[in-house]
Every structure is written in C-alpha cells, then in structure tokens.
PDB file of C-alpha atoms and ligand atoms in Angstrom:
ATOM      1  CA  MET C 287      -0.166   0.029   0.151  1.00  0.00           C
ATOM      2  CA  VAL C 288       1.400   3.305  -0.842  1.00  0.00           C
ATOM      3  CA  ARG C 289       0.036   6.553   0.693  1.00  0.00           C
ATOM      4  CA  TYR C 290      -0.909   9.412  -1.736  1.00  0.00           C
ATOM      5  CA  VAL C 291      -0.287  12.448   0.144  1.00  0.00           C
ATOM      6  CA  THR C 292      -2.589  15.634  -1.078  1.00  0.00           C
ATOM      7  CA  SER C 293      -5.005  17.933   0.083  1.00  0.00           C
ATOM      8  CA  ASN C 294      -6.217  18.988  -3.643  1.00  0.00           C
ATOM      9  CA  PRO C 295      -9.588  16.297  -4.265  1.00  0.00           C
ATOM     10  CA  GLY C 296      -9.028  16.524  -8.366  1.00  0.00           C
ATOM     11  CA  LYS C 297      -5.668  15.295  -7.745  1.00  0.00           C
ATOM     12  CA  ALA C 298      -6.627  12.474  -5.602  1.00  0.00           C
ATOM     13  CA  ARG C 299      -9.373  11.702  -7.799  1.00  0.00           C
ATOM     14  CA  GLU C 300      -7.281  11.112 -10.934  1.00  0.00           C
ATOM     15  CA  ALA C 301      -4.518   8.870  -8.531  1.00  0.00           C
ATOM     16  CA  ALA C 302      -6.803   6.772  -7.383  1.00  0.00           C
ATOM     17  CA  ALA C 303      -8.399   6.019 -10.792  1.00  0.00           C
ATOM     18  CA  TYR C 304      -5.376   5.318 -12.187  1.00  0.00           C
ATOM     19  CA  LEU C 305      -3.498   3.468  -9.500  1.00  0.00           C
ATOM     20  CA  GLY C 306      -6.512   1.696  -8.597  1.00  0.00           C
ATOM     21  CA  THR C 307      -6.932  -0.196  -4.843  1.00  0.00           C
ATOM     22  CA  ASP C 308      -3.096  -0.240  -4.268  1.00  0.00           C
ATOM     23  CA  VAL C 309      -3.150   3.648  -2.922  1.00  0.00           C
ATOM     24  CA  GLU C 310      -4.585   5.375   0.000  1.00  0.00           C
ATOM     25  CA  THR C 311      -5.169   8.927  -0.122  1.00  0.00           C
ATOM     26  CA  ILE C 312      -4.275  11.017   2.581  1.00  0.00           C
ATOM     27  CA  ASP C 313      -5.260  14.635   3.037  1.00  0.00           C
ATOM     28  CA  TYR C 314      -2.250  16.362   4.967  1.00  0.00           C
ATOM     29  CA  GLU C 315      -0.540  19.394   4.451  1.00  0.00           C
ATOM     30  CA  TYR C 316       3.280  19.923   4.811  1.00  0.00           C
ATOM     31  CA  LEU C 317       5.180  23.365   3.692  1.00  0.00           C
ATOM     32  CA  GLU C 318       6.577  23.692   0.258  1.00  0.00           C
ATOM     33  CA  PRO C 319       9.947  25.028  -0.153  1.00  0.00           C
ATOM     34  CA  GLN C 320       9.800  27.566  -3.230  1.00  0.00           C
ATOM     35  CA  ALA C 321      11.992  26.837  -6.458  1.00  0.00           C
ATOM     36  CA  ASP C 322      12.463  26.827  -9.889  1.00  0.00           C
ATOM     37  CA  ASP C 323      11.567  23.605 -10.433  1.00  0.00           C
ATOM     38  CA  LEU C 324       9.180  20.765  -9.511  1.00  0.00           C
ATOM     39  CA  GLU C 325      11.087  18.184  -8.966  1.00  0.00           C
ATOM     40  CA  PRO C 326      13.468  19.726  -5.473  1.00  0.00           C
ATOM     41  CA  VAL C 327       9.811  20.888  -4.169  1.00  0.00           C
ATOM     42  CA  ALA C 328       8.473  16.921  -4.890  1.00  0.00           C
ATOM     43  CA  ARG C 329      11.762  15.613  -3.617  1.00  0.00           C
ATOM     44  CA  TYR C 330      11.543  17.689  -0.441  1.00  0.00           C
ATOM     45  CA  GLY C 331       7.710  17.175   0.075  1.00  0.00           C
ATOM     46  CA  ALA C 332       7.973  13.700   0.088  1.00  0.00           C
ATOM     47  CA  ARG C 333      10.397  13.335   2.561  1.00  0.00           C
ATOM     48  CA  ALA C 334       8.857  16.129   4.725  1.00  0.00           C
ATOM     49  CA  ALA C 335       5.476  13.943   4.505  1.00  0.00           C
ATOM     50  CA  PHE C 336       6.981  10.468   5.212  1.00  0.00           C
ATOM     51  CA  ASP C 337       8.511  12.416   8.495  1.00  0.00           C
ATOM     52  CA  GLY C 338       5.197  14.159   9.142  1.00  0.00           C
ATOM     53  CA  LEU C 339       3.184  11.235   8.928  1.00  0.00           C
ATOM     54  CA  SER C 340       3.268   8.308  11.532  1.00  0.00           C
ATOM     55  CA  GLY C 341       3.561   4.876   9.826  1.00  0.00           C
ATOM     56  CA  ASP C 342       5.982   2.847   7.466  1.00  0.00           C
ATOM     57  CA  GLU C 343       4.157   2.945   4.390  1.00  0.00           C
ATOM     58  CA  PRO C 344       5.356   5.011   1.598  1.00  0.00           C
ATOM     59  CA  VAL C 345       4.363   8.064   0.649  1.00  0.00           C
ATOM     60  CA  ILE C 346       4.069   9.947  -2.799  1.00  0.00           C
ATOM     61  CA  VAL C 347       3.075  13.412  -3.159  1.00  0.00           C
ATOM     62  CA  ASP C 348       2.663  15.146  -6.494  1.00  0.00           C
ATOM     63  CA  ASP C 349       3.921  18.630  -7.451  1.00  0.00           C
ATOM     64  CA  ALA C 350       2.426  20.091 -10.634  1.00  0.00           C
ATOM     65  CA  GLY C 351       2.232  23.283 -12.874  1.00  0.00           C
ATOM     66  CA  LEU C 352       1.240  24.904 -16.264  1.00  0.00           C
ATOM     67  CA  PHE C 353       4.266  26.009 -18.265  1.00  0.00           C
ATOM     68  CA  ILE C 354       3.311  28.600 -20.715  1.00  0.00           C
ATOM     69  CA  GLU C 355       5.650  28.701 -23.860  1.00  0.00           C
ATOM     70  CA  ALA C 356       5.449  32.579 -24.550  1.00  0.00           C
ATOM     71  CA  PHE C 357       6.183  33.442 -20.617  1.00  0.00           C
ATOM     72  CA  ASP C 358       9.263  31.197 -20.775  1.00  0.00           C
ATOM     73  CA  GLY C 359       7.357  28.537 -18.773  1.00  0.00           C
ATOM     74  CA  PHE C 360       5.826  30.720 -16.226  1.00  0.00           C
ATOM     75  CA  PRO C 361       3.864  30.180 -13.987  1.00  0.00           C
ATOM     76  CA  GLY C 362       5.341  26.898 -13.835  1.00  0.00           C
ATOM     77  CA  PRO C 363       6.125  26.119 -10.371  1.00  0.00           C
ATOM     78  CA  TYR C 364       4.022  29.270  -8.931  1.00  0.00           C
ATOM     79  CA  SER C 365       1.296  28.270 -10.708  1.00  0.00           C
ATOM     80  CA  SER C 366      -0.485  27.830  -7.566  1.00  0.00           C
ATOM     81  CA  TYR C 367       0.387  31.360  -6.022  1.00  0.00           C
ATOM     82  CA  VAL C 368      -0.779  32.941  -9.748  1.00  0.00           C
ATOM     83  CA  GLU C 369      -4.114  30.757  -9.912  1.00  0.00           C
ATOM     84  CA  ASP C 370      -5.061  32.369  -6.420  1.00  0.00           C
ATOM     85  CA  THR C 371      -4.031  35.778  -7.741  1.00  0.00           C
ATOM     86  CA  LEU C 372      -4.744  36.453 -10.927  1.00  0.00           C
ATOM     87  CA  GLY C 373      -7.227  33.481 -11.511  1.00  0.00           C
ATOM     88  CA  ILE C 374      -7.252  31.252 -14.635  1.00  0.00           C
ATOM     89  CA  GLU C 375      -9.363  33.271 -17.055  1.00  0.00           C
ATOM     90  CA  LEU C 376      -7.043  36.263 -16.760  1.00  0.00           C
ATOM     91  CA  VAL C 377      -4.072  33.869 -17.325  1.00  0.00           C
ATOM     92  CA  ALA C 378      -5.788  32.703 -20.582  1.00  0.00           C
ATOM     93  CA  GLU C 379      -6.661  36.435 -21.664  1.00  0.00           C
ATOM     94  CA  ILE C 380      -3.135  37.526 -21.003  1.00  0.00           C
ATOM     95  CA  ALA C 381      -1.857  34.241 -22.951  1.00  0.00           C
ATOM     96  CA  ARG C 382      -3.936  34.635 -25.782  1.00  0.00           C
ATOM     97  CA  GLY C 383      -2.548  38.085 -26.360  1.00  0.00           C
ATOM     98  CA  ALA C 384       0.662  36.689 -27.134  1.00  0.00           C
ATOM     99  CA  THR C 385       1.932  35.091 -30.549  1.00  0.00           C
ATOM    100  CA  ASP C 386       2.213  31.724 -29.371  1.00  0.00           C
ATOM    101  CA  GLN C 387      -0.651  29.686 -27.392  1.00  0.00           C
ATOM    102  CA  ARG C 388       1.619  26.598 -26.335  1.00  0.00           C
ATOM    103  CA  ALA C 389       1.810  25.190 -22.995  1.00  0.00           C
ATOM    104  CA  SER C 390       2.441  22.068 -21.233  1.00  0.00           C
ATOM    105  CA  PHE C 391       1.408  20.439 -17.796  1.00  0.00           C
ATOM    106  CA  ARG C 392       4.422  19.108 -15.846  1.00  0.00           C
ATOM    107  CA  ALA C 393       3.996  16.876 -12.768  1.00  0.00           C
ATOM    108  CA  VAL C 394       6.563  15.403 -10.730  1.00  0.00           C
ATOM    109  CA  ILE C 395       5.424  12.632  -8.314  1.00  0.00           C
ATOM    110  CA  GLY C 396       7.879  12.158  -5.174  1.00  0.00           C
ATOM    111  CA  TYR C 397       8.273   9.046  -3.580  1.00  0.00           C
ATOM    112  CA  CYS C 398       9.847   8.295   0.173  1.00  0.00           C
ATOM    113  CA  ASP C 399       9.863   5.250   2.279  1.00  0.00           C
ATOM    114  CA  GLY C 400      12.253   6.369   4.734  1.00  0.00           C
ATOM    115  CA  SER C 401      15.228   4.677   3.247  1.00  0.00           C
ATOM    116  CA  VAL C 402      14.976   5.870  -0.790  1.00  0.00           C
ATOM    117  CA  THR C 403      13.528   9.065  -1.835  1.00  0.00           C
ATOM    118  CA  GLU C 404      12.989   9.153  -5.829  1.00  0.00           C
ATOM    119  CA  THR C 405      11.124  11.537  -8.230  1.00  0.00           C
ATOM    120  CA  PHE C 406       8.830  10.966 -11.493  1.00  0.00           C
ATOM    121  CA  ALA C 407       8.168  13.410 -14.078  1.00  0.00           C
ATOM    122  CA  GLY C 408       5.543  13.489 -16.728  1.00  0.00           C
ATOM    123  CA  ARG C 409       4.661  16.064 -19.080  1.00  0.00           C
ATOM    124  CA  VAL C 410       1.837  16.835 -21.814  1.00  0.00           C
ATOM    125  CA  ARG C 411       1.457  19.422 -24.546  1.00  0.00           C
ATOM    126  CA  GLY C 412      -1.251  21.454 -25.463  1.00  0.00           C
ATOM    127  CA  GLN C 413      -2.600  25.232 -25.691  1.00  0.00           C
ATOM    128  CA  ILE C 414      -3.933  27.713 -23.797  1.00  0.00           C
ATOM    129  CA  VAL C 415      -7.705  28.515 -24.953  1.00  0.00           C
ATOM    130  CA  ALA C 416     -10.713  30.767 -23.306  1.00  0.00           C
ATOM    131  CA  PRO C 417     -12.128  28.364 -20.612  1.00  0.00           C
ATOM    132  CA  ARG C 418     -14.202  25.738 -21.506  1.00  0.00           C
ATOM    133  CA  GLY C 419     -15.843  22.599 -19.982  1.00  0.00           C
ATOM    134  CA  ASP C 420     -17.032  22.061 -15.837  1.00  0.00           C
ATOM    135  CA  GLY C 421     -14.945  18.978 -15.012  1.00  0.00           C
ATOM    136  CA  GLY C 422     -11.343  18.551 -13.702  1.00  0.00           C
ATOM    137  CA  PHE C 423      -9.555  21.454 -11.573  1.00  0.00           C
ATOM    138  CA  GLY C 424      -7.145  24.380 -11.562  1.00  0.00           C
ATOM    139  CA  TYR C 425      -6.224  25.446 -15.286  1.00  0.00           C
ATOM    140  CA  ASP C 426      -8.048  22.383 -16.796  1.00  0.00           C
ATOM    141  CA  PRO C 427     -10.534  24.574 -18.396  1.00  0.00           C
ATOM    142  CA  ILE C 428      -7.916  26.860 -20.400  1.00  0.00           C
ATOM    143  CA  PHE C 429      -5.806  24.066 -21.286  1.00  0.00           C
ATOM    144  CA  GLU C 430      -6.942  22.355 -24.705  1.00  0.00           C
ATOM    145  CA  HIS C 431      -5.080  18.868 -26.050  1.00  0.00           C
ATOM    146  CA  GLY C 432      -6.532  17.711 -29.131  1.00  0.00           C
ATOM    147  CA  ASP C 433      -9.933  19.412 -29.309  1.00  0.00           C
ATOM    148  CA  ARG C 434     -10.860  19.290 -25.939  1.00  0.00           C
ATOM    149  CA  THR C 435      -9.568  21.210 -22.771  1.00  0.00           C
ATOM    150  CA  PHE C 436      -8.944  18.901 -20.205  1.00  0.00           C
ATOM    151  CA  ALA C 437     -12.045  20.228 -18.298  1.00  0.00           C
ATOM    152  CA  GLU C 438     -14.631  18.770 -21.017  1.00  0.00           C
ATOM    153  CA  MET C 439     -12.870  15.099 -20.481  1.00  0.00           C
ATOM    154  CA  SER C 440     -14.030  12.613 -17.855  1.00  0.00           C
ATOM    155  CA  VAL C 441     -11.235  11.473 -15.324  1.00  0.00           C
ATOM    156  CA  GLU C 442     -10.495   8.507 -17.383  1.00  0.00           C
ATOM    157  CA  GLU C 443      -9.852  10.512 -20.351  1.00  0.00           C
ATOM    158  CA  LYS C 444      -7.914  13.080 -19.061  1.00  0.00           C
ATOM    159  CA  ASN C 445      -5.559   9.983 -17.181  1.00  0.00           C
ATOM    160  CA  ALA C 446      -5.073   8.849 -20.778  1.00  0.00           C
ATOM    161  CA  HIS C 447      -3.192  11.772 -21.670  1.00  0.00           C
ATOM    162  CA  SER C 448      -1.889  13.809 -18.642  1.00  0.00           C
ATOM    163  CA  HIS C 449       1.222  14.876 -17.101  1.00  0.00           C
ATOM    164  CA  ARG C 450       0.052  13.161 -14.106  1.00  0.00           C
ATOM    165  CA  ALA C 451      -0.768  10.018 -15.258  1.00  0.00           C
ATOM    166  CA  ARG C 452       2.638   9.526 -17.100  1.00  0.00           C
ATOM    167  CA  ALA C 453       4.644  10.451 -13.973  1.00  0.00           C
ATOM    168  CA  LEU C 454       2.142   7.839 -12.133  1.00  0.00           C
ATOM    169  CA  GLU C 455       2.981   5.518 -15.134  1.00  0.00           C
ATOM    170  CA  ARG C 456       6.811   6.105 -14.255  1.00  0.00           C
ATOM    171  CA  PHE C 457       6.420   5.773 -10.687  1.00  0.00           C
ATOM    172  CA  ALA C 458       4.325   2.315 -10.965  1.00  0.00           C
ATOM    173  CA  ALA C 459       6.852   0.735 -13.281  1.00  0.00           C
ATOM    174  CA  TRP C 460       9.757   1.554 -10.916  1.00  0.00           C
ATOM    175  CA  TYR C 461       7.959   0.576  -7.531  1.00  0.00           C
ATOM    176  CA  ASP C 462       6.713  -2.819  -8.946  1.00  0.00           C
ATOM    177  CA  ALA C 463      10.672  -3.451  -9.838  1.00  0.00           C
ATOM    178  CA  HIS C 464      11.716  -1.691  -6.359  1.00  0.00           C
ATOM    179  CA  ARG C 465       9.488  -3.643  -4.948  1.00  0.00           C
ATOM    180  CA  GLU C 466      10.555  -7.127  -6.481  1.00  0.00           C
ATOM    181  CA  SER C 467      14.304  -6.067  -5.388  1.00  0.00           C
ATOM    182  CA  ASP C 468      13.158  -6.158  -1.627  1.00  0.00           C
TER     183      ASP C 468
HETATM  184  P1  IMP I 510       0.332  22.130  -6.701  1.00  0.00           P
HETATM  185  O1  IMP I 510       1.141  21.109  -7.384  1.00  0.00           O
HETATM  186  O2  IMP I 510      -0.911  21.595  -6.018  1.00  0.00           O
HETATM  187  O3  IMP I 510       0.967  22.949  -6.103  1.00  0.00           O
HETATM  188  O4  IMP I 510      -0.370  22.855  -7.844  1.00  0.00           O
HETATM  189  C1  IMP I 510      -0.316  23.723  -8.380  1.00  0.00           C
HETATM  190  C2  IMP I 510      -0.854  24.333  -9.440  1.00  0.00           C
HETATM  191  O5  IMP I 510      -1.386  23.815 -10.605  1.00  0.00           O
HETATM  192  C3  IMP I 510      -2.171  24.934  -8.958  1.00  0.00           C
HETATM  193  O6  IMP I 510      -2.855  26.168  -9.054  1.00  0.00           O
HETATM  194  C4  IMP I 510      -3.214  23.593  -8.941  1.00  0.00           C
HETATM  195  O7  IMP I 510      -4.522  23.901  -9.195  1.00  0.00           O
HETATM  196  C5  IMP I 510      -2.754  23.624 -10.681  1.00  0.00           C
HETATM  197  N1  IMP I 510      -2.867  21.931 -11.116  1.00  0.00           N
HETATM  198  C6  IMP I 510      -2.031  21.121 -10.452  1.00  0.00           C
HETATM  199  N2  IMP I 510      -2.428  19.804 -11.656  1.00  0.00           N
HETATM  200  C7  IMP I 510      -3.256  20.240 -12.148  1.00  0.00           C
HETATM  201  C8  IMP I 510      -4.025  19.939 -13.309  1.00  0.00           C
HETATM  202  O8  IMP I 510      -3.904  18.428 -13.337  1.00  0.00           O
HETATM  203  N3  IMP I 510      -4.753  20.349 -14.116  1.00  0.00           N
HETATM  204  C9  IMP I 510      -5.165  21.883 -13.933  1.00  0.00           C
HETATM  205  N4  IMP I 510      -4.341  22.587 -12.712  1.00  0.00           N
HETATM  206  C10 IMP I 510      -3.633  21.759 -12.195  1.00  0.00           C
END
C-alpha cells in the first residue's frame, strides 16, 4: 500500500482512478519550499510528508504546474500562487494576447519510504484557450489537448493523456521493480 498525500481532491481522484486499490489518499498539508523547478519541491515534500505522518508505509506526493511557452515557462512552479491571485481567466486572456499559445502541464511524483527518495516526471503538451468545460480542476478549463480542454474530459480520458498519469506510470513501473528487488 502506498499513501498518496495531497489536500487536492482533483489530484486524489485522478491518482485513485489510475493506481486503483493499491493507494490510500491522505489529506495532509506540509510546508513546500519555493523553487524554480518542480523536482526539488516534490523530493522535499515526499520526505516531509513521510517524516510528518506516523507509519512505515511509503508516501508519494505530487507537485505540478502549467508552463506557458510565450512566458518562458511561467507560471510553472508558481502556478498555485498565480491561480489564487490572477485566476485562470486572466491567465488565459494574457496568454491569448501573445503570438504563441503553446503550453505544457508538468507533474513530478515524489516518493519516500524512509530510506529511498525518488522522483518521476510527466509532461503533456497543449495550448491555452478561453475557458471551456466543467470537469477537472485548476487550469484544466484553459488547457486544450487535441480538440478538447482537460475540463471537457472525464477523469479516465484525462488520465489517458495527462502529465500526472505519465508521472504515475513511471512511478508504478519503478515501484513494481523496486518491490521485487527488496
Ligand atoms: P500543486 O501541485 O498542488 O502545487 O498545484 C500547482 C497549481 O497547478 C495549482 O494551481 C493547481 O490547481 C494546478 N494544477 C496542478 N495539477 C493540475 C492539473 O492536472 N490540471 C490543472 N491544474 C493543475
């Protein structure tokens, strides 16, 4: 059993649908460091969550962000702050005023079992559009992949393409091999 630590119900839904019964979701907040990259944040978070929670079962955390090409990757690791301050409608409006609307979502899964800490990255490309759709969470309504935004997809459809699913896929492959070698 792996403990997926998040306070975001949208992430929990996607991880549970992807990983199935082998995962228990735990709502636990830990202090995140600020960094220009997702990887150190996920690495630190995995260790902090493992140390902060009681129990020996491994934990995974998930740090994600929206990287807009025309803004040199901004908001990237600052996505949460920008969503809370500007809001996704304004981000879309500003991005749609640029000549290039390409963007990507990235996610890094951090794993810690007390002795091993590892990270696994996933990425998906798309473009910024005016908000469409009621599903998903965060920036999903303004991120179009193919001809639909992530907010116009079911959890399963989003998982077939998303940055999070790709990172979870890499984690799951590593974890199976890691457990066998124990
Ligand atoms: P964090 O990983 O929880 O720190 O999320 C950073 C920011 O990215 C927050 O504003 C989230 O709402 C947003 N975010 C993270 N993952 C996704 C996603 O899969 N879709 C849309 N927005 C996301």
